Amino acid sequence: MRAYTYQAEYFTKASELSEKKAERLLSRMSVCLYSELLRDAYSPHEILAIQLQIEDEQLQEWRQRVAQLRQQEQVWLSQGTPLTSPATVN
């Protein structure tokens, strides 16, 4: 069993969500995680806060990966390395 934690700011954001936005947030949550949190007696607002934090962390990781890819692309362009070969472009 993993103990899930969340920062207070996410709990505040979760409590400010409209019913429709909360429903959309829960629809993006994995069923396994949701049922595990329910079993561990987390409140609905705590569950929303955990999901908000998870999504925020995933977004930050995605942004870092995109920034790395863009940096690598700039390195390749500065070296004159073609990003694709003419044969693979349609």
Steps between C-alpha positions, in 0.01 A plus 500: 500500500638838400417810700400781267570855604412834350595858560254736667476717187356205306240437770397865473480476120300177527246655735454794261418278200151505363311172496546466124877566516538257790317236299728558201807476723381170646430366151872536422598307811580131477232273640755304703633812671151631569383174657822476704451850636138428585603181677759696700222741614613815321234770473374607155690830529819317594461272199459802274804666658711190438389484137571871450850455639565192286391683185708804588809284554440321169463834322829626646678180389351535151614862476853400602511227234375739231760758603772235474378398155498862383852550634619189320331618181681833524832319547434289193397802295810694605715203394325482166364153571181435302207411723357263240630345185330606174395141436284487817313824440170459316 
